[in-house]
Short mmCIF file of C-alpha atoms and ligand atoms in Angstrom, two decimals:
data_model
loop_
_atom_site.label_atom_id
_atom_site.label_comp_id
_atom_site.label_asym_id
_atom_site.label_seq_id
_atom_site.Cartn_x
_atom_site.Cartn_y
_atom_site.Cartn_z
CA MET A 1 62.59 25.94 -105.08
CA SER A 2 62.06 29.63 -105.86
CA SER A 3 65.58 30.10 -107.28
CA THR A 4 65.51 26.98 -109.44
CA PRO A 5 63.63 26.85 -112.71
CA PRO A 6 60.04 25.75 -112.39
CA PRO A 7 59.98 21.95 -112.29
CA THR A 8 58.76 20.41 -115.48
CA ASN A 9 55.59 18.54 -114.77
CA GLY A 10 56.81 15.08 -113.96
CA ALA A 11 55.71 12.07 -115.94
CA HIS A 12 53.58 10.93 -113.04
CA VAL A 13 51.49 14.08 -112.94
CA VAL A 14 51.17 14.23 -116.69
CA ASP A 15 49.99 10.63 -116.56
CA ALA A 16 47.38 11.68 -114.09
CA VAL A 17 45.54 13.79 -116.65
CA SER A 18 45.42 10.85 -119.02
CA ASP A 19 43.01 7.99 -118.46
CA ALA A 20 45.23 5.81 -116.30
CA PRO A 21 45.81 6.97 -112.73
CA PRO A 22 49.51 7.06 -111.89
CA ASP A 23 50.74 4.24 -109.75
CA ALA A 24 54.02 4.31 -107.88
CA LEU A 25 54.22 0.54 -107.76
CA GLY A 26 53.59 0.00 -111.44
CA SER A 27 50.96 -2.64 -110.68
CA PRO A 28 47.28 -2.76 -111.50
CA GLU A 29 45.75 -0.87 -108.61
CA ALA A 30 42.91 -3.29 -108.14
CA ASP A 31 45.43 -5.85 -106.93
CA LEU A 32 46.72 -3.63 -104.16
CA GLY A 33 45.35 -3.42 -100.65
CA PHE A 34 43.72 -0.33 -99.19
CA GLY A 35 46.73 0.72 -97.12
CA THR A 36 49.10 0.42 -100.06
CA ARG A 37 46.79 2.48 -102.25
CA ALA A 38 46.29 5.04 -99.46
CA ILE A 39 50.05 5.60 -99.38
CA HIS A 40 50.94 5.33 -103.07
CA ALA A 41 47.96 5.90 -105.37
CA GLY A 42 48.29 9.05 -107.43
CA GLN A 43 51.86 9.59 -106.32
CA ALA A 44 55.30 8.60 -107.49
CA PRO A 45 58.71 10.05 -106.63
CA ASP A 46 59.19 13.35 -108.46
CA PRO A 47 61.24 12.53 -111.57
CA THR A 48 63.14 15.83 -111.53
CA THR A 49 64.40 15.57 -107.93
CA GLY A 50 63.44 12.19 -106.53
CA ALA A 51 61.32 13.89 -103.85
CA ILE A 52 59.19 11.12 -102.40
CA MET A 53 56.38 13.50 -101.49
CA THR A 54 54.41 15.18 -104.25
CA PRO A 55 55.59 18.81 -104.24
CA VAL A 56 53.25 21.67 -103.38
CA TYR A 57 52.96 23.42 -106.73
CA LEU A 58 52.53 27.03 -105.63
CA THR A 59 51.94 28.44 -109.07
CA SER A 60 48.97 30.14 -110.64
CA THR A 61 50.03 29.68 -114.27
CA TYR A 62 52.19 27.42 -116.44
CA VAL A 63 54.55 28.34 -119.26
CA GLN A 64 53.36 27.19 -122.69
CA GLU A 65 55.60 26.22 -125.64
CA ALA A 66 53.11 27.71 -128.08
CA PRO A 67 49.57 28.96 -127.55
CA ASP A 68 47.61 26.08 -126.04
CA VAL A 69 50.60 23.72 -126.24
CA HIS A 70 51.48 22.76 -122.69
CA LYS A 71 52.16 19.87 -120.35
CA GLY A 72 48.55 19.38 -119.29
CA TYR A 73 48.21 22.46 -117.10
CA ASP A 74 47.46 26.02 -118.19
CA TYR A 75 45.91 27.88 -115.25
CA ALA A 76 45.71 26.73 -111.63
CA ARG A 77 41.99 27.27 -111.11
CA VAL A 78 41.51 24.49 -113.63
CA GLY A 79 44.30 22.19 -112.50
CA ASN A 80 47.33 21.87 -110.28
CA PRO A 81 49.65 18.84 -110.04
CA THR A 82 49.29 18.56 -106.25
CA ARG A 83 45.52 18.52 -106.72
CA THR A 84 45.81 15.95 -109.53
CA ALA A 85 47.73 13.62 -107.21
CA LEU A 86 45.09 14.04 -104.49
CA GLU A 87 42.24 13.42 -106.94
CA ALA A 88 43.87 10.21 -108.20
CA ASN A 89 44.55 9.09 -104.63
CA LEU A 90 40.94 9.62 -103.51
CA ALA A 91 39.56 8.05 -106.69
CA SER A 92 41.65 4.95 -106.00
CA LEU A 93 40.39 4.71 -102.41
CA GLU A 94 36.74 4.89 -103.54
CA GLY A 95 37.30 2.65 -106.56
CA ALA A 96 36.29 5.51 -108.89
CA ALA A 97 37.47 6.35 -112.40
CA HIS A 98 37.46 10.07 -111.60
CA GLY A 99 38.10 12.27 -108.60
CA VAL A 100 37.39 15.99 -108.41
CA ALA A 101 38.64 17.93 -105.39
CA PHE A 102 36.86 21.02 -104.08
CA ALA A 103 37.59 23.84 -101.66
CA SER A 104 35.12 22.36 -99.14
CA GLY A 105 32.59 19.59 -98.77
CA VAL A 106 29.66 21.92 -99.38
CA ALA A 107 31.37 23.23 -102.54
CA GLY A 108 31.38 19.63 -103.80
CA ILE A 109 27.67 19.20 -102.96
CA ASP A 110 26.92 22.53 -104.64
CA ALA A 111 28.76 21.45 -107.80
CA ILE A 112 26.67 18.26 -107.94
CA LEU A 113 23.42 20.23 -107.49
CA ARG A 114 24.43 22.61 -110.30
CA ARG A 115 23.53 19.89 -112.77
CA LEU A 116 19.85 20.35 -111.82
CA ARG A 117 17.46 22.74 -113.52
CA PRO A 118 14.29 24.53 -112.32
CA GLY A 119 11.53 21.97 -111.87
CA ASP A 120 13.93 19.12 -111.15
CA HIS A 121 13.34 17.18 -107.95
CA VAL A 122 15.69 15.59 -105.41
CA VAL A 123 14.84 13.01 -102.77
CA SER A 124 17.16 13.28 -99.77
CA THR A 125 17.54 11.57 -96.42
CA ASN A 126 15.84 13.60 -93.68
CA ASP A 127 18.65 13.07 -91.16
CA LEU A 128 21.61 14.77 -92.75
CA TYR A 129 24.36 17.30 -92.30
CA GLY A 130 22.79 20.68 -91.48
CA GLY A 131 24.89 22.48 -94.09
CA THR A 132 23.62 20.17 -96.83
CA TYR A 133 20.05 20.89 -95.75
CA ARG A 134 20.77 24.64 -95.71
CA LEU A 135 22.31 24.52 -99.20
CA MET A 136 19.34 22.61 -100.57
CA ARG A 137 16.60 24.67 -98.90
CA GLN A 138 18.12 28.16 -98.84
CA VAL A 139 20.27 28.23 -101.98
CA TRP A 140 18.82 25.76 -104.48
CA GLU A 141 15.10 25.80 -103.64
CA PRO A 142 14.83 29.53 -104.49
CA PHE A 143 16.15 28.62 -107.96
CA GLY A 144 13.23 26.24 -108.45
CA VAL A 145 14.83 22.89 -107.58
CA GLU A 146 12.51 20.87 -105.37
CA PHE A 147 13.55 18.70 -102.46
CA THR A 148 11.73 16.01 -100.49
CA PHE A 149 13.32 14.84 -97.24
CA VAL A 150 12.39 11.32 -96.17
CA ASP A 151 13.59 8.62 -93.83
CA LEU A 152 15.20 6.25 -96.33
CA GLY A 153 15.15 3.35 -93.87
CA SER A 154 12.82 1.51 -96.25
CA PRO A 155 13.48 1.36 -100.02
CA ASP A 156 9.69 1.40 -100.54
CA ASP A 157 9.57 4.89 -99.05
CA LEU A 158 12.14 6.01 -101.61
CA ASP A 159 10.03 4.49 -104.38
CA ALA A 160 7.00 6.43 -103.11
CA ALA A 161 8.93 9.71 -102.97
CA ILE A 162 10.35 9.53 -106.52
CA THR A 163 8.34 11.49 -109.11
CA ASP A 164 8.71 12.01 -112.86
CA ALA A 165 10.76 15.10 -112.06
CA THR A 166 13.23 13.33 -109.75
CA LYS A 167 16.80 13.58 -111.01
CA LEU A 168 18.86 12.73 -107.94
CA VAL A 169 18.69 10.77 -104.69
CA TRP A 170 20.85 12.08 -101.87
CA ILE A 171 21.89 9.55 -99.24
CA GLU A 172 23.91 10.07 -96.11
CA THR A 173 24.80 6.89 -94.21
CA PRO A 174 25.59 6.54 -91.36
CA THR A 175 23.48 9.63 -90.79
CA ASN A 176 24.50 12.72 -88.92
CA PRO A 177 23.89 12.77 -85.99
CA LEU A 178 21.44 9.89 -85.37
CA LEU A 179 23.72 7.21 -86.86
CA ARG A 180 20.94 5.56 -88.77
CA VAL A 181 22.19 3.25 -91.50
CA TYR A 182 20.59 2.98 -94.92
CA ASP A 183 20.94 0.12 -97.36
CA ILE A 184 22.89 1.73 -100.22
CA ALA A 185 22.55 -1.20 -102.64
CA ALA A 186 18.78 -1.52 -102.11
CA LEU A 187 18.22 2.24 -102.48
CA CYS A 188 20.36 2.33 -105.65
CA ASP A 189 18.25 -0.48 -107.14
CA VAL A 190 15.06 1.51 -106.55
CA ALA A 191 16.52 4.77 -107.89
CA HIS A 192 18.10 3.18 -110.95
CA ALA A 193 14.86 1.37 -111.81
CA CYS A 194 13.38 4.89 -112.09
CA GLY A 195 16.37 6.19 -114.06
CA VAL A 196 17.56 8.38 -111.18
CA ASP A 197 21.21 8.82 -110.14
CA VAL A 198 22.32 8.35 -106.54
CA ALA A 199 24.85 10.39 -104.59
CA VAL A 200 26.15 9.15 -101.23
CA ASP A 201 27.75 11.44 -98.67
CA ASN A 202 30.42 9.05 -97.37
CA THR A 203 32.00 11.52 -94.93
CA PHE A 204 31.05 9.62 -91.76
CA ALA A 205 32.33 6.24 -92.91
CA SER A 206 35.37 7.20 -95.03
CA PRO A 207 36.35 4.93 -97.93
CA TYR A 208 38.15 2.65 -95.51
CA LEU A 209 34.83 1.56 -94.01
CA GLN A 210 32.45 1.88 -96.94
CA THR A 211 32.74 2.24 -100.75
CA PRO A 212 29.32 3.29 -102.11
CA LEU A 213 30.29 3.10 -105.81
CA ALA A 214 30.83 -0.64 -105.38
CA LEU A 215 27.28 -0.80 -103.97
CA GLY A 216 25.83 0.91 -107.04
CA ALA A 217 26.03 4.64 -106.25
CA ASP A 218 26.83 7.07 -109.07
CA LEU A 219 28.57 9.71 -106.97
CA VAL A 220 30.39 9.80 -103.65
CA LEU A 221 30.81 13.06 -101.76
CA HIS A 222 33.36 13.67 -99.04
CA SER A 223 33.96 16.49 -96.71
CA THR A 224 37.71 15.79 -96.68
CA THR A 225 37.78 18.16 -93.69
CA LYS A 226 36.76 15.16 -91.59
CA TYR A 227 38.28 11.63 -91.55
CA LEU A 228 40.23 11.99 -94.80
CA GLY A 229 42.00 15.11 -93.51
CA GLY A 230 41.94 13.61 -90.04
CA HIS A 231 43.98 16.25 -88.20
CA SER A 232 41.55 19.19 -87.96
CA ASP A 233 43.89 21.37 -90.00
CA VAL A 234 42.28 21.63 -93.44
CA VAL A 235 38.88 22.27 -95.04
CA GLY A 236 38.18 20.45 -98.30
CA GLY A 237 35.81 18.35 -100.33
CA ALA A 238 35.86 15.76 -103.09
CA VAL A 239 33.46 14.03 -105.44
CA LEU A 240 34.32 10.59 -106.80
CA THR A 241 32.54 8.99 -109.74
CA SER A 242 33.03 6.52 -112.54
CA SER A 243 30.60 8.41 -114.79
CA ASP A 244 32.34 10.41 -117.53
CA GLU A 245 29.32 12.73 -117.81
CA TRP A 246 29.34 13.54 -114.11
CA ALA A 247 33.13 14.00 -114.11
CA ASP A 248 32.91 16.41 -117.07
CA HIS A 249 30.16 18.34 -115.31
CA LEU A 250 32.16 18.57 -112.06
CA ARG A 251 35.40 19.64 -113.77
CA PHE A 252 33.49 22.23 -115.75
CA GLN A 253 32.04 23.61 -112.49
CA ILE A 254 35.54 23.95 -111.02
CA LYS A 255 36.68 25.78 -114.15
CA ALA A 256 33.58 27.94 -114.54
CA ALA A 257 32.64 28.64 -110.92
CA GLY A 258 36.05 28.27 -109.26
CA ALA A 259 35.54 26.29 -106.03
CA ALA A 260 39.07 24.88 -106.38
CA PRO A 261 41.16 23.75 -103.40
CA GLY A 262 44.57 25.33 -102.84
CA PRO A 263 47.75 23.30 -103.41
CA LEU A 264 48.81 23.35 -99.75
CA ASP A 265 45.41 22.00 -98.70
CA CYS A 266 45.81 19.23 -101.28
CA PHE A 267 49.25 18.41 -99.89
CA LEU A 268 47.91 18.20 -96.33
CA LEU A 269 45.19 15.83 -97.52
CA LEU A 270 47.67 13.66 -99.43
CA ARG A 271 49.76 13.43 -96.28
CA ALA A 272 46.69 12.51 -94.22
CA THR A 273 45.24 9.80 -96.43
CA LYS A 274 48.49 7.82 -96.00
CA THR A 275 47.39 6.95 -92.45
CA LEU A 276 43.64 6.73 -93.03
CA HIS A 277 43.52 2.96 -92.54
CA LEU A 278 45.53 3.15 -89.31
CA ARG A 279 43.48 5.99 -87.90
CA MET A 280 40.14 4.43 -88.82
CA GLU A 281 41.01 1.19 -87.07
CA ARG A 282 41.72 3.06 -83.84
CA HIS A 283 38.67 5.34 -84.24
CA CYS A 284 36.48 2.24 -84.56
CA GLN A 285 38.12 0.43 -81.64
CA ASN A 286 37.79 3.47 -79.35
CA ALA A 287 34.21 4.17 -80.42
CA ARG A 288 33.32 0.55 -79.67
CA ALA A 289 34.69 0.90 -76.14
CA VAL A 290 32.99 4.27 -75.61
CA ALA A 291 29.63 3.04 -76.92
CA HIS A 292 29.66 -0.01 -74.66
CA PHE A 293 30.74 2.01 -71.64
CA LEU A 294 27.97 4.58 -72.15
CA ARG A 295 25.36 1.93 -72.70
CA GLY A 296 26.23 0.32 -69.39
CA HIS A 297 26.04 3.62 -67.46
CA ASP A 298 22.93 4.49 -65.40
CA GLY A 299 23.16 8.18 -66.31
CA VAL A 300 22.74 7.47 -70.03
CA ALA A 301 19.30 6.79 -71.53
CA ARG A 302 20.17 6.03 -75.18
CA VAL A 303 23.33 5.35 -77.13
CA MET A 304 23.38 5.41 -80.93
CA TRP A 305 26.12 3.36 -82.59
CA PRO A 306 25.58 0.98 -85.52
CA GLY A 307 27.75 -1.71 -83.93
CA PHE A 308 25.11 -2.65 -81.36
CA GLU A 309 23.33 -5.82 -82.41
CA ASP A 310 19.98 -4.24 -81.57
CA HIS A 311 20.68 -1.15 -83.71
CA PRO A 312 17.71 -1.15 -86.16
CA ALA A 313 20.02 -1.51 -89.18
CA HIS A 314 22.90 -3.43 -87.62
CA ASP A 315 22.73 -6.16 -90.27
CA VAL A 316 22.89 -3.59 -93.08
CA ALA A 317 25.86 -1.90 -91.39
CA ALA A 318 27.62 -5.23 -90.93
CA ARG A 319 27.08 -6.01 -94.61
CA GLN A 320 28.04 -2.70 -96.22
CA MET A 321 30.67 -1.40 -93.78
CA ARG A 322 34.01 -2.88 -92.77
CA ASP A 323 33.53 -1.65 -89.19
CA PHE A 324 31.10 0.67 -87.40
CA GLY A 325 32.94 3.99 -87.40
CA GLY A 326 34.12 6.51 -84.86
CA MET A 327 30.88 8.40 -84.18
CA VAL A 328 28.65 7.80 -81.16
CA SER A 329 25.55 9.82 -80.17
CA LEU A 330 23.79 9.73 -76.82
CA VAL A 331 20.92 11.10 -74.79
CA LEU A 332 21.37 11.41 -71.04
CA GLU A 333 18.91 9.92 -68.58
CA ASP A 334 18.18 13.50 -67.46
CA ASP A 335 16.90 14.56 -70.87
CA GLU A 336 17.39 18.34 -70.44
CA VAL A 337 19.45 20.55 -72.73
CA GLU A 338 21.08 22.22 -69.69
CA THR A 339 22.23 18.85 -68.35
CA ALA A 340 23.66 17.94 -71.76
CA VAL A 341 25.53 21.25 -71.82
CA ARG A 342 26.93 20.68 -68.32
CA PHE A 343 28.04 17.21 -69.38
CA MET A 344 29.84 18.56 -72.46
CA GLN A 345 31.54 21.28 -70.43
CA ALA A 346 32.68 18.78 -67.79
CA LEU A 347 34.67 16.74 -70.33
CA ARG A 348 38.43 17.32 -70.37
CA VAL A 349 39.85 15.03 -73.06
CA PHE A 350 36.88 15.56 -75.41
CA SER A 351 36.82 19.18 -76.64
CA LEU A 352 33.55 21.00 -77.31
CA ALA A 353 33.76 21.87 -81.00
CA GLU A 354 32.09 21.57 -84.39
CA SER A 355 33.43 19.05 -86.89
CA LEU A 356 34.50 15.43 -86.54
CA GLY A 357 36.95 12.85 -87.81
CA GLY A 358 40.14 14.35 -86.38
CA VAL A 359 42.64 12.49 -84.23
CA GLU A 360 41.38 14.41 -81.20
CA SER A 361 38.07 13.52 -79.58
CA LEU A 362 35.33 16.11 -79.92
CA VAL A 363 31.90 16.53 -78.38
CA SER A 364 29.16 18.62 -79.93
CA HIS A 365 25.54 19.61 -79.48
CA PRO A 366 23.93 19.18 -82.91
CA SER A 367 20.72 21.12 -82.27
CA THR A 368 22.59 24.35 -81.52
CA MET A 369 25.76 23.69 -83.55
CA THR A 370 25.99 21.58 -86.75
CA HIS A 371 22.22 21.30 -87.15
CA GLY A 372 21.21 24.76 -85.92
CA SER A 373 20.17 25.76 -89.43
CA ILE A 374 17.45 23.07 -89.46
CA PRO A 375 14.25 24.44 -87.82
CA GLY A 376 13.52 22.87 -84.40
CA ASP A 377 10.20 21.32 -85.42
CA VAL A 378 11.80 19.76 -88.53
CA ARG A 379 14.65 18.38 -86.38
CA ARG A 380 12.30 16.94 -83.78
CA ALA A 381 10.04 15.44 -86.46
CA ALA A 382 13.14 13.68 -87.86
CA GLY A 383 13.74 12.21 -84.40
CA LEU A 384 16.60 14.47 -83.30
CA PRO A 385 16.09 15.41 -79.63
CA ASP A 386 17.36 18.83 -78.52
CA SER A 387 19.34 17.12 -75.75
CA LEU A 388 21.29 14.81 -78.09
CA VAL A 389 25.08 14.82 -77.62
CA ARG A 390 27.37 13.72 -80.46
CA LEU A 391 30.85 12.31 -79.91
CA SER A 392 33.59 12.13 -82.51
CA VAL A 393 35.79 9.55 -80.83
CA GLY A 394 39.45 10.26 -81.55
CA VAL A 395 42.52 8.05 -81.49
CA GLU A 396 43.72 8.83 -77.96
CA ASP A 397 44.09 6.03 -75.41
CA GLU A 398 40.80 4.26 -74.90
CA ALA A 399 41.09 4.21 -71.09
CA ASP A 400 41.52 8.00 -70.96
CA LEU A 401 38.43 8.56 -73.10
CA VAL A 402 36.29 6.25 -70.97
CA ALA A 403 37.62 7.80 -67.74
CA ASP A 404 36.82 11.28 -69.07
CA LEU A 405 33.22 10.32 -69.84
CA ASP A 406 32.89 8.55 -66.48
CA ARG A 407 34.13 11.62 -64.60
CA ALA A 408 31.84 13.99 -66.51
CA LEU A 409 28.79 11.76 -65.91
CA ALA A 410 29.61 11.53 -62.20
CA SER A 411 29.77 15.34 -61.97
CA LEU A 412 26.16 15.87 -63.10
C1 LIG B 501 31.17 18.58 -92.60
C2 LIG B 501 30.26 17.83 -93.48
C3 LIG B 501 29.91 18.31 -94.75
C4 LIG B 501 30.37 19.66 -95.26
O1 LIG B 501 31.73 19.71 -95.48
P1 LIG B 501 32.65 21.03 -95.31
O2 LIG B 501 34.00 20.52 -95.61
O3 LIG B 501 32.47 21.51 -93.91
O4 LIG B 501 32.14 22.02 -96.30
C5 LIG B 501 29.11 17.51 -95.54
N1 LIG B 501 28.63 16.33 -95.09
C6 LIG B 501 28.95 15.84 -93.87
C7 LIG B 501 28.39 14.52 -93.45
C8 LIG B 501 29.75 16.57 -93.03
O5 LIG B 501 30.03 16.10 -91.81
#
């Protein structure tokens, strides 16, 4: 590609900056199933070469015919055709009018929070990704934005927490790592009655299992590092919305503050979303088997998985999710941190690592890893025991995962 002239921006990518997302099948996207959209939305064969995959546009600038006369791209911090394809793909999967991709999940959260001003107030779930908590408390609170963290299990508690200054409600469901499930539609009703916008971190469910915009949310945040990327090889984020005002704000933040993803990362994500539906089905099936196995084992005291009928919000999960996801948390009968650590180290197929959502199974210890930046007393008050173990159940063979857990439990 380096010796050939730079490809003209193909019709499909130019289309992508107009209102209508490009569509390889030339059909109204709403009529297409999830798998078809996962594979085709935002992408069409490259008109200059016929390449079926969207090229990786490794370019920082674009030649202009005259000053400010160009094919929709001028400088790559602001836009890149590979990124445009990814944004249209993710927007289609979430049923959004707009998608904005970021260099990481937290960069996407940060860009949302940049719409707030000193004195503004946010109500957030109290069981949430540790990095979101850190960003809110350690970066945005010093600028005068106020946060209240509550268990959003009851919409009445959200109503009580909203003040005249509240501008945003932040929901994570299923929650990390306790796998609580919150009723997105009910919470959106309460927030909207107060004129407050709602953002949902949909990282744990992925758009295959849950589409918050259809339930009333104004914004969806993804750490694309997780299920959307799916192969533990890329860090990224995305915000999806059908609000023009929010989309303008987010695009302005990319342009002004620069948290843009690189084109190769966008390509890896485009490649990954093509199999999202296949991977999620196996993640859910394996997690179901793992959850039931653990629950039936004498060495395990508690198993958290929204698919259990006695999960406190099982009916909500069954209503707003297509299946119950690939995450399972547990507390051992011997409720000591050292025992939990020995258990994690005894696993062979599950690897001890941060992160989740990849094809490979991972085990982690939230209180020292992903949630280490939340003070211990705050964690425990939110119901997160220090001995909790979190599993990201991968897409390996179910029998091998269960055998691995069985062996590690027997070794304690
Ligand atoms: C990982 C994660 C994030 C942060 O995303 P990064 O891509 O790591 O910046 C946000 N929310 C949830 C639920 C996550 O798991």
